[in-house]
Coordinates of C-alpha atoms in Angstrom, one line a residue:
X1 CA -43.0 -18.9 55.0
X2 CA -41.7 -15.7 56.4
X3 CA -42.3 -12.9 53.8
X4 CA -39.5 -10.7 52.5
X5 CA -38.5 -7.2 53.7
X6 CA -40.9 -4.3 53.4
X7 CA -39.7 -1.0 52.0
X8 CA -38.3 0.6 55.3
X9 CA -36.5 -2.7 56.1
X10 CA -35.1 -2.9 52.6
X11 CA -33.6 0.6 53.1
X12 CA -32.0 -0.6 56.4
X13 CA -30.8 -3.7 54.7
X14 CA -29.0 -1.7 52.0
X15 CA -27.3 0.4 54.7
X16 CA -26.2 -2.8 56.5
X17 CA -24.7 -4.0 53.2
X18 CA -22.8 -0.8 52.8
X19 CA -21.6 -0.9 56.4
X20 CA -20.1 -4.3 55.9
X21 CA -18.6 -3.4 52.5
X22 CA -17.0 -0.2 54.0
X23 CA -15.5 -2.3 56.8
X24 CA -13.9 -4.8 54.3
X25 CA -12.6 -1.9 52.2
X26 CA -11.0 -0.4 55.3
X27 CA -9.4 -3.7 56.1
X28 CA -8.1 -4.2 52.6
X29 CA -6.5 -0.7 52.6
X30 CA -5.0 -1.3 56.0
X31 CA -3.6 -4.6 54.9
X32 CA -1.1 -2.7 52.7
X33 CA 0.4 -1.6 56.0
X34 CA -0.3 -4.2 58.6
X35 CA -1.3 -7.2 56.6
X36 CA 0.7 -10.4 56.2
X37 CA 2.7 -9.1 53.3
X38 CA 5.7 -11.0 51.9
X39 CA 9.2 -10.1 53.0
X40 CA 10.3 -10.4 49.4
X41 CA 8.5 -9.6 46.1
X42 CA 6.2 -7.2 47.9
X43 CA 4.5 -5.3 45.0
X44 CA 3.7 -2.2 47.1
X45 CA 7.0 -1.9 49.0
X46 CA 8.8 1.3 48.0
X47 CA 6.0 2.6 45.9
X48 CA 5.3 6.3 46.5
X49 CA 1.7 6.1 47.6
X50 CA 1.1 2.5 48.7
X51 CA 4.4 2.3 50.4
X52 CA 3.4 5.0 52.8
X53 CA 0.9 2.7 54.6
X54 CA 3.7 0.5 56.0
X55 CA 5.3 3.6 57.7
X56 CA 2.1 4.3 59.6
X57 CA 1.6 1.1 61.7
X58 CA -0.6 2.7 64.4
X59 CA -2.9 4.4 62.0
X60 CA -3.2 1.3 59.9
X61 CA -3.8 -0.8 62.9
X62 CA -6.6 1.5 64.0
X63 CA -8.1 1.5 60.5
X64 CA -8.0 -2.4 60.4
X65 CA -9.6 -2.6 63.8
X66 CA -12.3 -0.1 62.8
X67 CA -13.0 -2.1 59.7
X68 CA -13.1 -5.3 61.7
X69 CA -15.7 -3.9 64.1
X70 CA -17.7 -2.4 61.2
X71 CA -18.0 -5.9 59.6
X72 CA -18.9 -7.5 62.9
X73 CA -21.6 -4.9 63.6
X74 CA -22.9 -5.3 60.0
X75 CA -23.0 -9.1 60.5
X76 CA -24.9 -8.8 63.8
X77 CA -27.4 -6.3 62.3
X78 CA -27.9 -8.6 59.3
X79 CA -28.9 -11.3 61.8
X80 CA -31.9 -9.2 62.7
X81 CA -33.3 -10.0 59.3
X82 CA -32.1 -13.6 59.3
X83 CA -32.6 -15.2 62.7
X84 CA -34.1 -12.4 64.7
X85 CA -33.6 -12.9 68.5
X86 CA -35.5 -14.4 71.3
X87 CA -39.3 -14.2 71.5
X88 CA -41.7 -14.0 68.6
X89 CA -40.4 -14.4 65.0
X90 CA -39.7 -11.2 63.1
X91 CA -42.2 -10.2 60.5
X92 CA -39.9 -10.3 57.5
X93 CA -36.7 -12.1 56.4
X94 CA -34.2 -11.5 53.6
X95 CA -34.1 -13.9 50.7
X96 CA -31.4 -16.3 49.6
X97 CA -30.4 -14.1 46.7
X98 CA -30.1 -11.0 49.0
X99 CA -27.8 -12.9 51.3
X100 CA -25.7 -14.2 48.4
X101 CA -25.2 -10.7 47.0
X102 CA -24.3 -9.4 50.5
X103 CA -21.7 -12.2 50.9
X104 CA -20.2 -11.5 47.5
X105 CA -20.1 -7.7 48.2
X106 CA -18.3 -8.3 51.5
X107 CA -15.7 -10.7 50.2
X108 CA -14.7 -8.8 47.1
X109 CA -12.3 -6.4 48.8
X110 CA -10.8 -9.1 50.9
X111 CA -10.1 -11.2 47.8
X112 CA -7.9 -8.6 46.2
X113 CA -6.2 -7.5 49.5
X114 CA -2.9 -8.9 50.8
X115 CA -3.2 -11.9 53.1
X116 CA -4.3 -10.9 56.7
X117 CA -4.2 -12.4 60.2
X118 CA -1.9 -15.3 59.2
X119 CA 1.3 -16.1 57.3
X120 CA 0.4 -19.7 56.7
X121 CA 0.0 -19.3 53.0
X122 CA 3.8 -18.7 52.7
X123 CA 4.3 -22.0 54.5
X124 CA 2.0 -23.6 51.9
X125 CA 4.2 -22.2 49.1
X126 CA 7.4 -23.4 50.6
X127 CA 6.1 -26.9 51.5
X128 CA 4.6 -27.3 48.1
X129 CA 7.9 -26.3 46.4
X130 CA 9.7 -29.0 48.5
X131 CA 7.3 -31.6 47.2
X132 CA 7.7 -30.2 43.7
X133 CA 11.5 -30.7 43.9
X134 CA 11.0 -34.4 44.8
X135 CA 11.8 -34.2 48.5
X136 CA 9.5 -35.3 51.3
X137 CA 7.8 -32.4 52.9
X138 CA 6.9 -34.6 55.9
X139 CA 10.6 -35.0 56.7
X140 CA 12.3 -31.7 55.8
X141 CA 11.2 -28.2 56.6
X142 CA 11.7 -25.1 54.3
X143 CA 15.1 -24.2 55.8
X144 CA 16.5 -27.7 55.1
X145 CA 14.7 -28.4 51.9
X146 CA 15.0 -25.0 50.2
X147 CA 17.8 -23.3 52.1
X148 CA 17.7 -20.2 54.2
X149 CA 18.6 -18.0 51.2
X150 CA 15.5 -19.1 49.3
X151 CA 12.9 -16.5 48.7
X152 CA 10.1 -18.8 49.7
X153 CA 11.9 -19.8 53.0
X154 CA 12.4 -16.2 53.9
X155 CA 8.7 -15.5 53.9
X156 CA 7.9 -18.4 56.3
X157 CA 7.8 -17.4 60.0
X158 CA 10.9 -18.4 61.9
X159 CA 9.0 -20.9 64.1
X160 CA 8.0 -23.0 61.1
X161 CA 11.1 -22.9 59.0
X162 CA 12.5 -26.1 60.5
X163 CA 9.2 -28.0 60.8
X164 CA 7.8 -30.5 58.3
X165 CA 4.3 -30.1 56.8
X166 CA 1.4 -30.9 59.0
X167 CA -1.1 -31.1 56.1
X168 CA -2.6 -34.0 54.3
X169 CA -1.2 -35.4 51.0
X170 CA -4.1 -34.2 48.9
X171 CA -3.5 -30.6 49.8
X172 CA 0.3 -30.9 49.1
X173 CA -0.5 -32.8 45.9
X174 CA -2.5 -29.8 44.8
X175 CA 0.1 -27.4 46.1
X176 CA 2.8 -29.2 44.1
X177 CA 0.8 -28.5 41.0
X178 CA 0.5 -24.9 42.0
X179 CA 4.3 -24.8 42.6
X180 CA 5.0 -26.2 39.2
X181 CA 3.1 -23.3 37.7
X182 CA 4.1 -20.4 39.9
X183 CA 7.6 -21.4 40.9
X184 CA 9.2 -18.7 43.1
X185 CA 6.6 -16.1 42.1
X186 CA 5.1 -15.4 45.5
X187 CA 2.3 -13.1 44.4
X188 CA 1.1 -15.6 41.8
X189 CA 1.4 -18.4 44.3
X190 CA -0.7 -16.6 46.9
X191 CA -3.4 -15.8 44.3
X192 CA -3.4 -19.5 43.2
X193 CA -4.0 -20.6 46.8
X194 CA -6.6 -18.0 47.3
X195 CA -8.5 -19.2 44.2
X196 CA -8.3 -22.7 45.6
X197 CA -9.8 -21.6 48.9
X198 CA -12.5 -19.7 47.0
X199 CA -13.4 -23.0 45.4
X200 CA -13.8 -24.4 48.9
X201 CA -15.9 -21.4 49.9
X202 CA -18.2 -22.2 46.9
X203 CA -18.6 -25.8 48.2
X204 CA -19.6 -24.4 51.7
X205 CA -22.2 -22.1 50.2
X206 CA -23.6 -25.0 48.1
X207 CA -23.8 -27.5 51.0
X208 CA -24.9 -25.4 53.9
X209 CA -28.5 -24.6 52.7
X210 CA -29.1 -28.2 51.7
X211 CA -27.9 -29.5 55.1
X212 CA -30.0 -26.8 56.8
X213 CA -33.2 -28.0 55.2
X214 CA -32.6 -31.5 56.6
X215 CA -32.5 -30.1 60.1
X216 CA -35.4 -27.7 59.7
X217 CA -33.2 -24.6 59.5
X218 CA -33.8 -21.7 57.1
X219 CA -31.0 -21.7 54.4
X220 CA -30.3 -18.0 54.9
X221 CA -29.9 -18.7 58.6
X222 CA -27.3 -21.4 58.0
X223 CA -25.4 -19.2 55.5
X224 CA -25.5 -16.2 57.8
X225 CA -23.8 -18.1 60.6
X226 CA -21.7 -20.5 58.6
X227 CA -20.6 -18.5 55.5
X228 CA -21.1 -14.8 56.2
X229 CA -19.5 -15.3 59.6
X230 CA -16.7 -12.7 60.3
X231 CA -14.3 -15.6 61.1
X232 CA -14.9 -17.0 57.6
X233 CA -14.3 -13.6 56.0
X234 CA -11.3 -12.7 58.0
X235 CA -9.5 -16.1 58.3
X236 CA -10.7 -18.3 55.4
X237 CA -11.0 -15.6 52.7
X238 CA -8.5 -12.9 53.8
X239 CA -6.3 -15.4 55.7
X240 CA -6.1 -17.9 52.8
X241 CA -6.4 -21.0 55.0
X242 CA -6.8 -24.5 53.6
X243 CA -9.5 -25.1 56.2
X244 CA -11.8 -23.7 53.6
X245 CA -11.2 -26.6 51.2
X246 CA -11.4 -29.1 54.1
X247 CA -14.8 -27.7 55.3
X248 CA -16.2 -27.5 51.7
X249 CA -15.3 -31.2 50.9
X250 CA -16.6 -32.4 54.3
X251 CA -19.9 -30.6 54.1
X252 CA -20.6 -31.6 50.5
X253 CA -19.6 -35.2 51.4
X254 CA -22.0 -35.1 54.4
X255 CA -24.8 -33.9 52.2
X256 CA -24.3 -36.8 49.7
X257 CA -24.1 -39.3 52.5
X258 CA -27.3 -38.1 54.0
X259 CA -29.0 -38.3 50.6
X260 CA -28.4 -42.1 50.8
X261 CA -30.2 -42.5 54.1
X262 CA -33.9 -43.3 54.0
X263 CA -34.8 -40.5 56.5
X264 CA -36.1 -42.7 59.3
X265 CA -38.2 -45.2 57.2
X266 CA -38.6 -48.4 59.0
X267 CA -37.4 -47.1 62.4
X268 CA -40.6 -47.8 64.2
X269 CA -41.6 -50.9 62.3
X270 CA -38.4 -52.8 63.1
X271 CA -37.9 -53.6 59.4
X272 CA -34.6 -52.0 58.4
X273 CA -34.7 -50.6 54.8
X274 CA -32.3 -51.8 52.2
X275 CA -30.2 -49.4 50.3
X276 CA -30.5 -49.6 46.5
X277 CA -27.7 -49.0 44.0
X278 CA -28.3 -45.3 43.9
X279 CA -28.2 -45.0 47.6
X280 CA -24.9 -47.0 47.9
X281 CA -23.4 -44.8 45.1
X282 CA -24.4 -41.6 47.0
X283 CA -23.1 -43.0 50.3
X284 CA -19.8 -44.1 48.7
X285 CA -19.3 -40.8 46.9
X286 CA -20.0 -38.8 50.1
X287 CA -17.6 -41.0 52.1
X288 CA -14.9 -40.5 49.5
X289 CA -15.4 -36.7 49.7
X290 CA -15.2 -36.7 53.5
X291 CA -12.0 -38.8 53.3
X292 CA -10.6 -36.4 50.7
X293 CA -11.3 -33.6 53.2
X294 CA -9.3 -35.5 55.8
X295 CA -6.5 -35.7 53.3
X296 CA -6.4 -31.9 53.5
X297 CA -6.7 -31.8 57.3
X298 CA -7.2 -34.9 59.3
X299 CA -10.0 -33.8 61.7
X300 CA -12.6 -34.0 58.9
X301 CA -12.6 -37.8 59.1
X302 CA -14.7 -37.5 62.3
X303 CA -17.7 -36.8 60.1
X304 CA -17.7 -40.4 58.8
X305 CA -18.4 -41.7 62.3
X306 CA -21.6 -39.7 62.6
X307 CA -22.7 -40.7 59.1
X308 CA -22.1 -44.3 60.1
X309 CA -24.1 -44.0 63.2
X310 CA -27.0 -42.4 61.3
X311 CA -26.9 -45.3 58.9
X312 CA -26.6 -47.9 61.6
X313 CA -29.7 -46.4 63.3
X314 CA -31.7 -47.0 60.1
X315 CA -30.7 -50.7 60.3
X316 CA -31.7 -51.3 63.9
X317 CA -30.3 -50.3 67.3
X318 CA -28.0 -53.3 67.6
X319 CA -24.2 -53.6 67.6
X320 CA -24.3 -55.7 64.5
X321 CA -25.3 -52.9 62.1
X322 CA -22.7 -50.6 63.8
X323 CA -19.9 -53.1 63.0
X324 CA -21.1 -53.6 59.4
X325 CA -21.3 -49.9 58.7
X326 CA -17.9 -49.3 60.3
X327 CA -16.4 -51.9 58.0
X328 CA -18.1 -50.5 54.9
X329 CA -17.1 -46.9 55.6
X330 CA -13.7 -48.0 56.8
X331 CA -13.0 -49.8 53.6
X332 CA -14.0 -46.8 51.5
X333 CA -11.9 -44.5 53.6
X334 CA -8.9 -46.8 53.5
X335 CA -9.0 -47.3 49.8
X336 CA -9.4 -43.5 49.2
X337 CA -6.5 -42.8 51.5
X338 CA -4.3 -45.4 49.9
X339 CA -5.1 -44.0 46.4
X340 CA -4.3 -40.4 47.4
X341 CA -1.0 -41.4 49.3
X342 CA 0.1 -43.6 46.4
X343 CA -1.1 -41.3 43.6
X344 CA 0.6 -38.3 45.1
X345 CA 3.8 -40.1 45.9
X346 CA 3.9 -38.5 49.3
X347 CA 3.2 -41.7 51.3
X348 CA 2.0 -41.8 54.9
X349 CA 4.5 -39.4 56.5
X350 CA 1.7 -37.0 57.2
X351 CA 0.5 -39.3 60.1
X352 CA 3.7 -38.5 62.0
X353 CA 3.5 -34.7 61.6
X354 CA -0.1 -34.1 62.8
X355 CA 1.2 -32.7 66.1
X356 CA 3.4 -30.0 64.6
X357 CA 1.1 -27.2 65.6
X358 CA 1.7 -28.1 69.3
X359 CA 4.8 -26.0 69.2
X360 CA 2.7 -22.9 69.9
X361 CA 0.6 -22.1 73.0
X362 CA -2.8 -20.9 72.1
X363 CA -4.9 -18.7 74.3
X364 CA -8.1 -20.2 72.9
X365 CA -7.2 -23.7 74.1
X366 CA -8.9 -24.4 77.4
X367 CA -6.3 -26.9 78.8
X368 CA -3.4 -24.7 77.6
X369 CA -5.0 -21.6 79.1
X370 CA -5.6 -23.4 82.4
X371 CA -2.0 -24.7 82.5
X372 CA -0.5 -21.3 81.8
X373 CA -2.7 -19.4 84.3
X374 CA -2.0 -22.0 87.0
X375 CA 1.7 -21.9 86.3
X376 CA 1.7 -18.1 86.4
X377 CA -0.1 -18.3 89.8
X378 CA 2.6 -20.6 91.0
X379 CA 5.2 -18.0 90.1
X380 CA 3.4 -15.3 91.9
X381 CA 3.2 -17.5 95.0
X382 CA 6.9 -18.2 94.8
X383 CA 6.5 -21.9 94.0
X384 CA 8.4 -21.6 90.7
X385 CA 7.3 -21.9 87.1
X386 CA 5.7 -25.4 86.6
X387 CA 3.8 -24.5 83.4
X388 CA 5.3 -27.2 81.3
X389 CA 4.5 -29.9 83.9
X390 CA 1.0 -28.6 84.3
X391 CA 0.4 -28.6 80.5
X392 CA 1.5 -32.3 80.4
X393 CA -1.3 -32.9 82.9
X394 CA -4.1 -30.7 81.6
X395 CA -3.7 -31.5 77.9
X396 CA -4.1 -35.3 78.2
X397 CA -7.1 -34.9 80.6
X398 CA -8.7 -32.5 78.2
X399 CA -8.3 -34.9 75.3
X400 CA -9.8 -37.7 77.3
X401 CA -12.8 -35.5 78.1
X402 CA -13.1 -34.6 74.4
X403 CA -13.0 -38.3 73.5
X404 CA -15.7 -39.1 76.1
X405 CA -18.0 -36.3 74.8
X406 CA -17.5 -37.4 71.2
X407 CA -18.5 -40.9 72.2
X408 CA -21.6 -39.6 73.8
X409 CA -22.5 -37.7 70.7
X410 CA -22.0 -40.8 68.6
X411 CA -24.3 -42.7 70.9
X412 CA -26.9 -39.9 70.8
X413 CA -26.8 -40.1 67.0
X414 CA -27.3 -43.9 67.1
X415 CA -30.2 -43.7 69.5
X416 CA -31.9 -40.9 67.5
X417 CA -31.6 -38.2 70.2
X418 CA -29.5 -35.9 67.9
X419 CA -29.3 -35.4 64.2
X420 CA -25.9 -36.5 62.8
X421 CA -25.2 -32.9 61.7
X422 CA -25.8 -31.4 65.1
X423 CA -24.0 -34.2 66.9
X424 CA -21.0 -33.7 64.6
X425 CA -20.9 -29.9 65.4
X426 CA -21.1 -30.5 69.1
X427 CA -18.4 -33.2 69.0
X428 CA -16.0 -31.2 66.9
X429 CA -16.6 -28.1 69.1
X430 CA -15.6 -30.1 72.2
X431 CA -12.5 -31.5 70.4
X432 CA -11.4 -28.0 69.2
X433 CA -11.9 -26.2 72.5
X434 CA -10.2 -29.1 74.5
X435 CA -7.3 -29.7 72.1
X436 CA -3.8 -28.5 72.8
X437 CA -3.8 -25.8 70.1
X438 CA -6.7 -23.8 69.0
X439 CA -6.4 -21.2 66.2
X440 CA -9.4 -18.8 65.5
X441 CA -10.3 -20.5 62.3
X442 CA -10.5 -23.9 64.0
X443 CA -13.7 -22.8 65.6
X444 CA -15.3 -22.9 62.1
X445 CA -14.9 -26.7 62.1
X446 CA -17.7 -26.8 64.6
X447 CA -19.6 -23.6 63.7
X448 CA -20.2 -24.7 60.1
X449 CA -22.2 -27.9 60.9
X450 CA -23.9 -26.1 63.9
X451 CA -25.0 -23.4 61.5
X452 CA -27.0 -26.0 59.5
X453 CA -28.5 -27.5 62.7
X454 CA -28.9 -25.0 65.5
X455 CA -32.2 -23.3 65.8
X456 CA -32.2 -22.8 69.6
X457 CA -30.4 -19.8 71.1
X458 CA -28.7 -22.3 73.5
X459 CA -26.6 -23.6 70.7
X460 CA -26.6 -20.7 68.2
X461 CA -25.8 -18.1 70.9
X462 CA -22.4 -19.4 71.9
X463 CA -21.4 -19.8 68.3
X464 CA -22.3 -16.2 67.6
X465 CA -20.5 -15.0 70.8
X466 CA -17.3 -16.9 70.0
X467 CA -17.3 -15.6 66.5
X468 CA -17.7 -11.9 67.6
X469 CA -15.2 -12.1 70.4
X470 CA -12.5 -13.9 68.5
X471 CA -13.0 -11.8 65.4
X472 CA -12.6 -8.5 67.3
X473 CA -9.6 -9.6 69.4
X474 CA -7.4 -11.1 66.7
X475 CA -4.6 -8.8 65.6
X476 CA -3.3 -8.6 62.0
X477 CA -0.3 -10.8 61.5
X478 CA 1.8 -8.6 59.3
X479 CA 3.5 -6.7 62.1
X480 CA 4.3 -6.8 65.8
X481 CA 2.7 -4.0 67.8
X482 CA 3.7 -2.3 71.0
X483 CA 1.2 -2.0 73.8
X484 CA 0.8 1.7 73.3
X485 CA -0.1 1.2 69.6
X486 CA -2.8 -1.4 70.5
X487 CA -4.2 0.9 73.2
X488 CA -4.3 3.9 70.9
X489 CA -5.9 2.0 68.1
X490 CA -8.5 0.5 70.6
X491 CA -9.4 3.9 71.9
X492 CA -10.0 5.1 68.3
X493 CA -12.2 2.1 67.6
X494 CA -14.3 2.7 70.7
X495 CA -14.7 6.4 69.9
X496 CA -15.6 5.8 66.3
X497 CA -18.0 2.9 67.2
X498 CA -19.9 4.9 69.9
X499 CA -20.1 7.9 67.6
X500 CA -21.4 5.7 64.7
X501 CA -24.0 4.0 66.8
X502 CA -25.2 7.3 68.2
X503 CA -25.6 8.8 64.7
X504 CA -27.3 5.8 63.2
X505 CA -29.6 4.9 66.1
X506 CA -32.7 5.5 63.9
X507 CA -31.2 4.6 60.5
X508 CA -30.2 1.1 61.4
X509 CA -32.2 -1.6 63.3
X510 CA -30.3 -1.4 66.6
X511 CA -33.7 -1.8 68.4
X512 CA -35.2 -4.2 66.0
X513 CA -38.0 -6.3 67.6
X514 CA -36.6 -9.6 68.7
X515 CA -37.7 -12.9 67.3
X516 CA -36.5 -16.2 65.8
X517 CA -37.0 -17.0 62.2
X518 CA -34.1 -19.5 61.8
X519 CA -36.4 -22.6 61.5
X520 CA -38.4 -23.6 58.5
X521 CA -41.8 -25.3 58.5
X522 CA -41.7 -29.1 58.6
X523 CA -43.5 -29.3 55.3
X524 CA -40.5 -27.7 53.6
X525 CA -38.1 -30.3 54.9
X526 CA -39.4 -33.1 52.7
X527 CA -37.7 -31.9 49.6
X528 CA -34.3 -32.2 51.3
X529 CA -34.8 -35.7 52.5

């Protein structure tokens, strides 16, 4: 095993921790001015000191961006002691407890800060209140169900006030319970949802190291990429997104399903192993958890396909085992779905609202970006604006390509070319990037399983690059900014960043020897099988 840090490296590690903590503190303070604060019941509005931040949008934007860059730089520097780089492995690596303490230190400020980068939590509160009042949140939106003069409706962005809920019945079932407790108290409601997402975060932290050992990846490497990732800190913790709960349930379910598989026994002999009662119980429990994750957000159900292919491979590479596994897992998923839909009283209306997010045009979506750029080119050439027509062509073609790539990943899992975890990450990555709408936190659907599987730079590198670029470019959602404000803030960020790197060129491992310590010896994988 790679030994721990020596004394000079431990000093550098402590400085990296403080750099990331300083960045999150700056972000938390700036959120008082440019965060996604509520329109009503804002606890800092009008207060002598804290109310001042809202009247300095440019300064607060610059502070937020500086904090964002500080966290990203700290995360990349932390990677020096986790995965190294290319070439020989680094001599020392941080321990699991050191990474856990770092993650806790970095999230503390964001936990107590106002929501940032998204107003979705206010939609959660309004949709949950609709369900609490006995109405169908899959039919009526906040404006219709609660009224335009309702305090919860007024905090929902205008684009979503008339739209029904796009989330699964499990999430709204939980949200209905929160609404019963918090009522119209927005601050208490936001805190309740943040606690719920922190529970999902705990599930992610529990599952990732265990999944990583199955793939020969060091647990700290998986946690660095999948839990300490800036996108996780900014959008799951600070942004209060229910994707945290979805990912947590999916990853834990995946771990329990893989515990049921006999890890390749009988593959070469042609004698498929039989699962005992314990294995069936683990498989069933894991499948239920994955289905519950899909009852929060539907894309999680894809994980069941890769679990099924992994199990079918154990029973022989014939179509018969695939059909039997599909029936078994399908029955478990169907029964779990029926139980949630019936128990919640919300029914199956969620099936018809899954495309609600298509109302926006996302710059991260490849088919959407291609359609918009091509349409803009047509305008410049005097051919007219045909963006809508182009989107109706690029989006279906992209989804067909995503379906084809997912099918290939399923086949690769069945034939043993790819581990189910890695194939799942690659498949979800293709689906996310080729879908009609891509929000920054959607990327984590693919990054989380890839973090537990990717040891080669060819797979880990793009995940890191996407995380850095999207984290830096995303603006706070609490206010709209003019171009001159963004330019001024960006100039301040560049100036501070260059100055900081120049002053710390010897204090921080900017020139740390490259290497790769993300993998673990094969002997250590046995205890995870």
